[in-house]
Amino acid sequence: MDDGKKILIYTTELGHPSMKRITNDIVQGFAQLGLELVLADINDASVMLGARHLLLNDQISFSVGVNNTGKYMVDNDGHCLYEYLDVPFVSIMLDAPYNVATDDIGFPCRNHYVCVLDKTHQEALKICYPRTHFAGSMLLPLGGSSSANEDEIFSSDRLLDVVYSATIYHGGDFKPAWAEDDTNPFVVKILKDVVDYMLMYPVSMLDAFDVVLEDRGLCGKDYINKFTPYMFSLFFYVKHRRRYNALEALSREGITVDVYGSGWELVPFADKLRLHGETPYEEVLEAISKAKVVFQDQAEFNNGGHDRVFTAMLHGAAVVSEYSTYLEQKFEADKDIYLFDWKNISSRLQIVKDLISDESMRLSTAISAYGKASAHHRWVNRAAGIMEMMSVLRGN
């Protein structure tokens, strides 16, 4: 940057267990580009006050934060500064726009740029926030977290066969909200068909809606927009059912999985899993560094990527992942990564067994994947992508 201004990055430890690590990794990514940064913990009033002073005195080129953290920068009257300042705010979304966990991404912001995890989420922004103007958006899957002992990842012992990390709600045995209330039965039928399609094919939610609605002759965005109130419950249900189906398939094949995350003690095949429960994120990373294979669903980012894929690669594990168009483009299937869809998952589980038993095959896969992840899927790469977006759209 040659304007003498700094980049303001918001940090936080609140929310998801991985939040502290992710925000720290974002900071390190921008720092590795040699940029001058100002850090502001949204829970530290004095630090936020200092950052506000810099914003009001035109010392900040643009700001970056996860989800809606920019809304916490307010003036003495409680108004968000970004509502009237020209300084852009870049939201790095940690999930889909229709996930309530991302909070209100449509907070008042004059120049709001959004980084999304899946290509279809760019359209989802318009659907979920129809009255909000976003200055720009880009596809930006989260970067991978590096190993603390990266120079040893191919020489250390791999004591765990397969690692899987995710929580599951109520053991995966629950109904979406629209199946419990008085939703119109014709609408319910459409929603059920979308669920069935997503549990059969590795597609993102908006793609599934397109297929199901067009099959009925209901073509156009106006129809999809009508389903906005149901999107979170549908997304939440499918995400957890996919997790359930993935681990059920592994257990059925007799593959022992070390599972990190709560809720799995309630599934009927819990006795076939090695459960670790809710675990601090740094301990999950330690487990990944000991895994031969990391097994990963895509959480409906089927036109994007899950950061656990890149993190696993950077920790020297071989990855078997649910299919994603993004992963297929960025990696060589059956060399760097093994991809499954919901129709061929049983046959692809043989690959998991092969990777566990054939160390030369596993090591070849892991080394090949590491090279690409190291070169292209760290947070320094994501920070460079944000800089490219701001340079093109803003000239910053």
CSV table of C-alpha atoms in Angstrom, one decimal, residues 83-373:
chain,number,residue,atom,x,y,z
A,83,GLU,CA,-22.8,3.7,7.9
A,84,TYR,CA,-21.4,7.2,7.0
A,85,LEU,CA,-17.6,6.8,6.5
A,86,ASP,CA,-16.2,6.0,3.1
A,87,VAL,CA,-13.8,3.5,4.6
A,88,PRO,CA,-14.7,0.0,3.3
A,89,PHE,CA,-15.4,-2.9,5.5
A,90,VAL,CA,-14.6,-6.4,4.2
A,91,SER,CA,-16.6,-9.3,5.8
A,92,ILE,CA,-15.0,-12.7,5.8
A,93,MET,CA,-18.0,-14.9,6.2
A,94,LEU,CA,-17.5,-18.1,8.2
A,95,ASP,CA,-20.7,-19.8,6.9
A,96,ALA,CA,-23.6,-19.4,4.5
A,97,PRO,CA,-25.6,-16.1,4.5
A,98,TYR,CA,-28.7,-18.1,5.5
A,99,ASN,CA,-26.9,-19.5,8.6
A,100,VAL,CA,-28.1,-17.4,11.6
A,101,ALA,CA,-24.7,-18.0,13.2
A,102,THR,CA,-23.3,-15.3,10.8
A,103,ASP,CA,-25.5,-12.8,12.5
A,104,ASP,CA,-26.8,-9.7,10.6
A,105,ILE,CA,-24.3,-9.3,7.7
A,106,GLY,CA,-26.7,-6.6,6.4
A,107,PHE,CA,-25.8,-4.0,9.1
A,108,PRO,CA,-25.6,-0.4,8.0
A,109,CYS,CA,-22.4,-0.1,5.9
A,110,ARG,CA,-21.7,2.4,3.1
A,111,ASN,CA,-19.0,0.3,1.4
A,112,HIS,CA,-19.4,-3.3,2.3
A,113,TYR,CA,-17.5,-6.1,0.6
A,114,VAL,CA,-18.2,-9.7,1.4
A,115,CYS,CA,-16.1,-12.9,1.0
A,116,VAL,CA,-18.1,-16.0,0.8
A,117,LEU,CA,-17.3,-19.7,1.1
A,118,ASP,CA,-19.3,-21.0,-1.8
A,119,LYS,CA,-20.0,-19.5,-5.3
A,120,THR,CA,-23.8,-19.8,-4.8
A,121,HIS,CA,-23.5,-17.7,-1.6
A,122,GLN,CA,-23.0,-14.6,-3.7
A,123,GLU,CA,-26.5,-15.0,-5.0
A,124,ALA,CA,-27.7,-16.0,-1.5
A,125,LEU,CA,-26.5,-12.6,-0.2
A,126,LYS,CA,-29.0,-10.9,-2.5
A,127,ILE,CA,-31.8,-13.3,-1.5
A,128,CYS,CA,-31.2,-13.1,2.2
A,129,TYR,CA,-30.6,-9.3,2.3
A,130,PRO,CA,-32.7,-7.9,-0.6
A,131,ARG,CA,-32.6,-4.3,0.8
A,132,THR,CA,-28.9,-4.3,1.4
A,133,HIS,CA,-26.4,-2.9,-1.1
A,134,PHE,CA,-23.1,-4.8,-1.1
A,135,ALA,CA,-20.3,-3.0,-3.0
A,136,GLY,CA,-18.7,-6.3,-4.0
A,137,SER,CA,-18.3,-9.9,-3.2
A,138,MET,CA,-15.8,-12.7,-3.9
A,139,LEU,CA,-15.5,-16.4,-3.5
A,140,LEU,CA,-13.0,-17.0,-0.7
A,141,PRO,CA,-12.9,-20.3,1.1
A,142,LEU,CA,-11.2,-20.0,4.5
A,143,GLY,CA,-7.4,-20.6,4.4
A,144,GLY,CA,-5.9,-23.6,6.1
A,145,SER,CA,-4.3,-23.4,9.6
A,146,SER,CA,-0.6,-24.4,9.5
A,147,SER,CA,1.0,-27.0,11.8
A,148,ALA,CA,3.2,-25.6,14.6
A,149,ASN,CA,5.7,-28.3,13.6
A,150,GLU,CA,5.4,-28.0,9.9
A,151,ASP,CA,8.9,-29.3,9.2
A,152,GLU,CA,8.1,-32.6,10.9
A,153,ILE,CA,4.7,-33.4,9.4
A,154,PHE,CA,6.1,-36.2,7.1
A,155,SER,CA,8.3,-37.7,9.7
A,156,SER,CA,6.1,-37.8,12.8
A,157,ASP,CA,4.1,-40.8,13.8
A,158,ARG,CA,0.5,-41.1,12.5
A,159,LEU,CA,-1.2,-42.8,15.4
A,160,LEU,CA,-4.8,-42.2,14.4
A,161,ASP,CA,-6.3,-43.8,11.3
A,162,VAL,CA,-9.1,-41.5,10.5
A,163,VAL,CA,-10.0,-38.1,12.1
A,164,TYR,CA,-13.4,-36.4,11.7
A,165,SER,CA,-14.2,-33.0,13.4
A,166,ALA,CA,-17.7,-31.6,13.6
A,167,THR,CA,-20.6,-31.4,16.1
A,168,ILE,CA,-23.9,-33.1,15.4
A,169,TYR,CA,-27.2,-31.7,16.7
A,170,HIS,CA,-29.3,-34.1,18.8
A,171,GLY,CA,-27.5,-37.1,17.3
A,172,GLY,CA,-28.8,-36.1,13.9
A,173,ASP,CA,-32.3,-37.2,14.9
A,174,PHE,CA,-34.5,-34.2,14.6
A,175,LYS,CA,-36.9,-32.5,12.2
A,176,PRO,CA,-36.5,-29.2,10.5
A,177,ALA,CA,-38.7,-26.4,11.9
A,178,TRP,CA,-41.0,-26.4,8.9
A,179,ALA,CA,-41.8,-30.1,9.4
A,180,GLU,CA,-43.0,-29.3,12.9
A,181,ASP,CA,-45.3,-26.3,12.4
A,182,ASP,CA,-48.3,-25.5,10.2
A,183,THR,CA,-46.3,-24.8,7.0
A,184,ASN,CA,-48.4,-25.2,3.8
A,185,PRO,CA,-48.2,-28.9,2.8
A,186,PHE,CA,-47.4,-28.1,-0.8
A,187,VAL,CA,-44.5,-26.0,0.3
A,188,VAL,CA,-43.4,-28.8,2.7
A,189,LYS,CA,-43.4,-31.2,-0.3
A,190,ILE,CA,-41.0,-28.9,-2.2
A,191,LEU,CA,-38.7,-28.5,0.8
A,192,LYS,CA,-38.6,-32.3,1.4
A,193,ASP,CA,-37.6,-32.8,-2.2
A,194,VAL,CA,-34.8,-30.2,-1.8
A,195,VAL,CA,-33.6,-32.1,1.2
A,196,ASP,CA,-33.8,-35.5,-0.6
A,197,TYR,CA,-31.9,-34.0,-3.6
A,198,MET,CA,-29.1,-32.7,-1.3
A,199,LEU,CA,-28.8,-36.0,0.5
A,200,MET,CA,-28.4,-37.7,-2.8
A,201,TYR,CA,-26.1,-35.3,-4.6
A,202,PRO,CA,-23.2,-33.1,-3.5
A,203,VAL,CA,-24.7,-29.8,-4.3
A,204,SER,CA,-25.2,-26.4,-2.6
A,205,MET,CA,-28.6,-25.4,-1.4
A,206,LEU,CA,-29.5,-22.9,-4.1
A,207,ASP,CA,-28.5,-25.4,-6.8
A,208,ALA,CA,-30.8,-27.9,-5.3
A,209,PHE,CA,-33.7,-25.4,-5.2
A,210,ASP,CA,-33.0,-24.6,-8.9
A,211,VAL,CA,-33.4,-28.3,-9.9
A,212,VAL,CA,-36.4,-29.0,-7.7
A,213,LEU,CA,-38.3,-25.9,-8.7
A,214,GLU,CA,-37.5,-26.0,-12.4
A,215,ASP,CA,-38.7,-29.6,-12.5
A,216,ARG,CA,-42.0,-28.3,-11.4
A,217,GLY,CA,-42.0,-25.5,-14.0
A,218,LEU,CA,-41.4,-22.9,-11.3
A,219,CYS,CA,-38.5,-21.1,-13.0
A,220,GLY,CA,-36.9,-17.9,-11.9
A,221,LYS,CA,-35.5,-16.2,-8.8
A,222,ASP,CA,-38.9,-15.0,-7.7
A,223,TYR,CA,-39.8,-18.6,-6.7
A,224,ILE,CA,-36.5,-19.2,-4.8
A,225,ASN,CA,-36.9,-15.9,-2.9
A,226,LYS,CA,-40.2,-17.1,-1.4
A,227,PHE,CA,-38.3,-19.9,0.4
A,228,THR,CA,-36.0,-17.5,2.3
A,229,PRO,CA,-37.8,-18.1,5.6
A,230,TYR,CA,-37.1,-21.8,5.4
A,231,MET,CA,-33.5,-21.7,4.3
A,232,PHE,CA,-31.7,-21.8,7.6
A,233,SER,CA,-33.7,-24.7,9.0
A,234,LEU,CA,-33.2,-26.6,5.7
A,235,PHE,CA,-29.5,-25.8,5.6
A,236,PHE,CA,-29.1,-26.8,9.2
A,237,TYR,CA,-31.0,-30.1,8.8
A,238,VAL,CA,-29.1,-31.2,5.7
A,239,LYS,CA,-25.7,-30.3,7.1
A,240,HIS,CA,-26.3,-32.5,10.1
A,241,ARG,CA,-27.9,-35.3,8.2
A,242,ARG,CA,-24.9,-35.4,5.8
A,243,ARG,CA,-22.6,-35.6,8.8
A,244,TYR,CA,-24.6,-38.5,10.2
A,245,ASN,CA,-24.7,-40.3,6.9
A,246,ALA,CA,-20.9,-39.9,6.4
A,247,LEU,CA,-20.0,-41.4,9.8
A,248,GLU,CA,-22.6,-44.0,9.6
A,249,ALA,CA,-21.1,-45.2,6.3
A,250,LEU,CA,-17.6,-45.3,7.8
A,251,SER,CA,-18.8,-47.2,10.9
A,252,ARG,CA,-20.7,-49.7,8.6
A,253,GLU,CA,-17.4,-50.4,6.9
A,254,GLY,CA,-15.7,-51.1,10.2
A,255,ILE,CA,-13.4,-48.1,9.9
A,256,THR,CA,-12.5,-46.7,13.3
A,257,VAL,CA,-12.9,-42.9,13.4
A,258,ASP,CA,-11.7,-40.5,16.1
A,259,VAL,CA,-14.5,-38.0,16.3
A,260,TYR,CA,-14.0,-34.5,17.7
A,261,GLY,CA,-17.2,-32.7,18.5
A,262,SER,CA,-20.3,-33.0,20.7
A,263,GLY,CA,-23.5,-34.9,20.1
A,264,TRP,CA,-22.1,-38.1,18.6
A,265,GLU,CA,-22.8,-40.1,21.8
A,266,LEU,CA,-26.5,-40.0,20.8
A,267,VAL,CA,-26.1,-41.7,17.4
A,268,PRO,CA,-27.1,-45.4,17.3
A,269,PHE,CA,-23.6,-46.4,16.0
A,270,ALA,CA,-21.7,-44.4,18.8
A,271,ASP,CA,-20.1,-47.6,20.1
A,272,LYS,CA,-18.3,-48.0,16.8
A,273,LEU,CA,-16.7,-44.5,17.0
A,274,ARG,CA,-13.9,-43.3,19.2
A,275,LEU,CA,-15.5,-40.2,20.7
A,276,HIS,CA,-13.6,-37.2,22.1
A,277,GLY,CA,-16.5,-34.9,22.6
A,278,GLU,CA,-16.2,-31.1,22.5
A,279,THR,CA,-12.5,-30.4,22.2
A,280,PRO,CA,-10.5,-27.1,22.2
A,281,TYR,CA,-9.6,-26.3,18.6
A,282,GLU,CA,-5.8,-26.5,19.2
A,283,GLU,CA,-6.3,-30.1,20.4
A,284,VAL,CA,-8.3,-30.8,17.2
A,285,LEU,CA,-5.3,-29.5,15.2
A,286,GLU,CA,-3.0,-31.8,17.2
A,287,ALA,CA,-5.2,-34.8,16.4
A,288,ILE,CA,-5.1,-33.9,12.7
A,289,SER,CA,-1.3,-33.8,12.8
A,290,LYS,CA,-1.5,-37.4,14.1
A,291,ALA,CA,-4.1,-38.6,11.5
A,292,LYS,CA,-3.3,-40.8,8.5
A,293,VAL,CA,-6.6,-39.7,6.9
A,294,VAL,CA,-8.9,-36.7,7.5
A,295,PHE,CA,-12.5,-37.4,6.4
A,296,GLN,CA,-14.5,-34.3,5.5
A,297,ASP,CA,-18.0,-33.4,4.4
A,298,GLN,CA,-18.4,-30.0,2.8
A,299,ALA,CA,-21.3,-28.6,4.9
A,300,GLU,CA,-23.0,-27.6,1.6
A,301,PHE,CA,-20.0,-25.7,0.3
A,302,ASN,CA,-20.1,-27.8,-2.8
A,303,ASN,CA,-19.0,-25.0,-5.0
A,304,GLY,CA,-16.5,-23.8,-2.5
A,305,GLY,CA,-14.3,-25.3,0.1
A,306,HIS,CA,-14.1,-26.2,3.8
A,307,ASP,CA,-11.0,-25.0,5.6
A,308,ARG,CA,-10.6,-28.3,7.3
A,309,VAL,CA,-9.5,-29.8,3.9
A,310,PHE,CA,-6.7,-27.3,3.6
A,311,THR,CA,-5.8,-27.5,7.3
A,312,ALA,CA,-5.5,-31.3,7.0
A,313,MET,CA,-3.2,-31.0,4.0
A,314,LEU,CA,-1.0,-28.5,5.7
A,315,HIS,CA,-0.7,-31.0,8.6
A,316,GLY,CA,0.4,-33.8,6.4
A,317,ALA,CA,-2.8,-35.9,6.4
A,318,ALA,CA,-4.4,-37.5,3.3
A,319,VAL,CA,-7.9,-36.1,2.7
A,320,VAL,CA,-11.0,-37.9,1.6
A,321,SER,CA,-13.7,-35.3,1.1
A,322,GLU,CA,-17.2,-34.8,-0.2
A,323,TYR,CA,-17.2,-33.5,-3.7
A,324,SER,CA,-16.8,-29.8,-4.5
A,325,THR,CA,-16.4,-28.2,-7.9
A,326,TYR,CA,-13.8,-25.9,-6.3
A,327,LEU,CA,-11.7,-28.8,-4.9
A,328,GLU,CA,-11.9,-30.6,-8.2
A,329,GLN,CA,-10.5,-27.5,-9.9
A,330,LYS,CA,-7.8,-26.7,-7.4
A,331,PHE,CA,-6.5,-30.3,-6.8
A,332,GLU,CA,-6.0,-33.4,-8.9
A,333,ALA,CA,-8.6,-36.0,-7.9
A,334,ASP,CA,-7.2,-39.4,-6.9
A,335,LYS,CA,-3.7,-37.9,-6.6
A,336,ASP,CA,-3.9,-34.9,-4.2
A,337,ILE,CA,-7.4,-35.7,-2.8
A,338,TYR,CA,-10.1,-38.3,-3.0
A,339,LEU,CA,-13.6,-37.1,-3.5
A,340,PHE,CA,-16.9,-38.9,-2.8
A,341,ASP,CA,-20.5,-38.1,-3.5
A,342,TRP,CA,-23.5,-39.5,-1.8
A,343,LYS,CA,-24.1,-42.2,-4.4
A,344,ASN,CA,-20.6,-43.6,-4.4
A,345,ILE,CA,-19.6,-43.1,-0.8
A,346,SER,CA,-19.5,-46.9,0.0
A,347,SER,CA,-17.2,-47.7,-2.9
A,348,ARG,CA,-15.0,-44.7,-2.1
A,349,LEU,CA,-14.6,-45.9,1.5
A,350,GLN,CA,-12.3,-48.6,0.1
A,351,ILE,CA,-9.9,-45.7,-0.6
A,352,VAL,CA,-9.9,-44.8,3.1
A,353,LYS,CA,-8.9,-48.4,3.9
A,354,ASP,CA,-6.2,-48.3,1.3
A,355,LEU,CA,-4.7,-45.1,2.6
A,356,ILE,CA,-4.7,-46.5,6.1
A,357,SER,CA,-2.9,-49.7,5.1
A,358,ASP,CA,-0.7,-48.5,2.3
A,359,GLU,CA,1.8,-46.0,3.7
A,360,SER,CA,3.5,-45.3,0.4
A,361,MET,CA,0.1,-44.4,-1.2
A,362,ARG,CA,-0.9,-42.3,1.8
A,363,LEU,CA,2.4,-40.5,1.9
A,364,SER,CA,2.4,-39.8,-1.9
A,365,THR,CA,-1.1,-38.3,-1.6
A,366,ALA,CA,-0.2,-36.2,1.4
A,367,ILE,CA,3.0,-34.8,0.0
A,368,SER,CA,1.3,-33.9,-3.3
A,369,ALA,CA,-1.6,-32.2,-1.6
A,370,TYR,CA,0.7,-30.4,0.8
A,371,GLY,CA,2.6,-28.8,-2.1
A,372,LYS,CA,-0.6,-27.3,-3.5
A,373,ALA,CA,-2.1,-26.3,-0.2
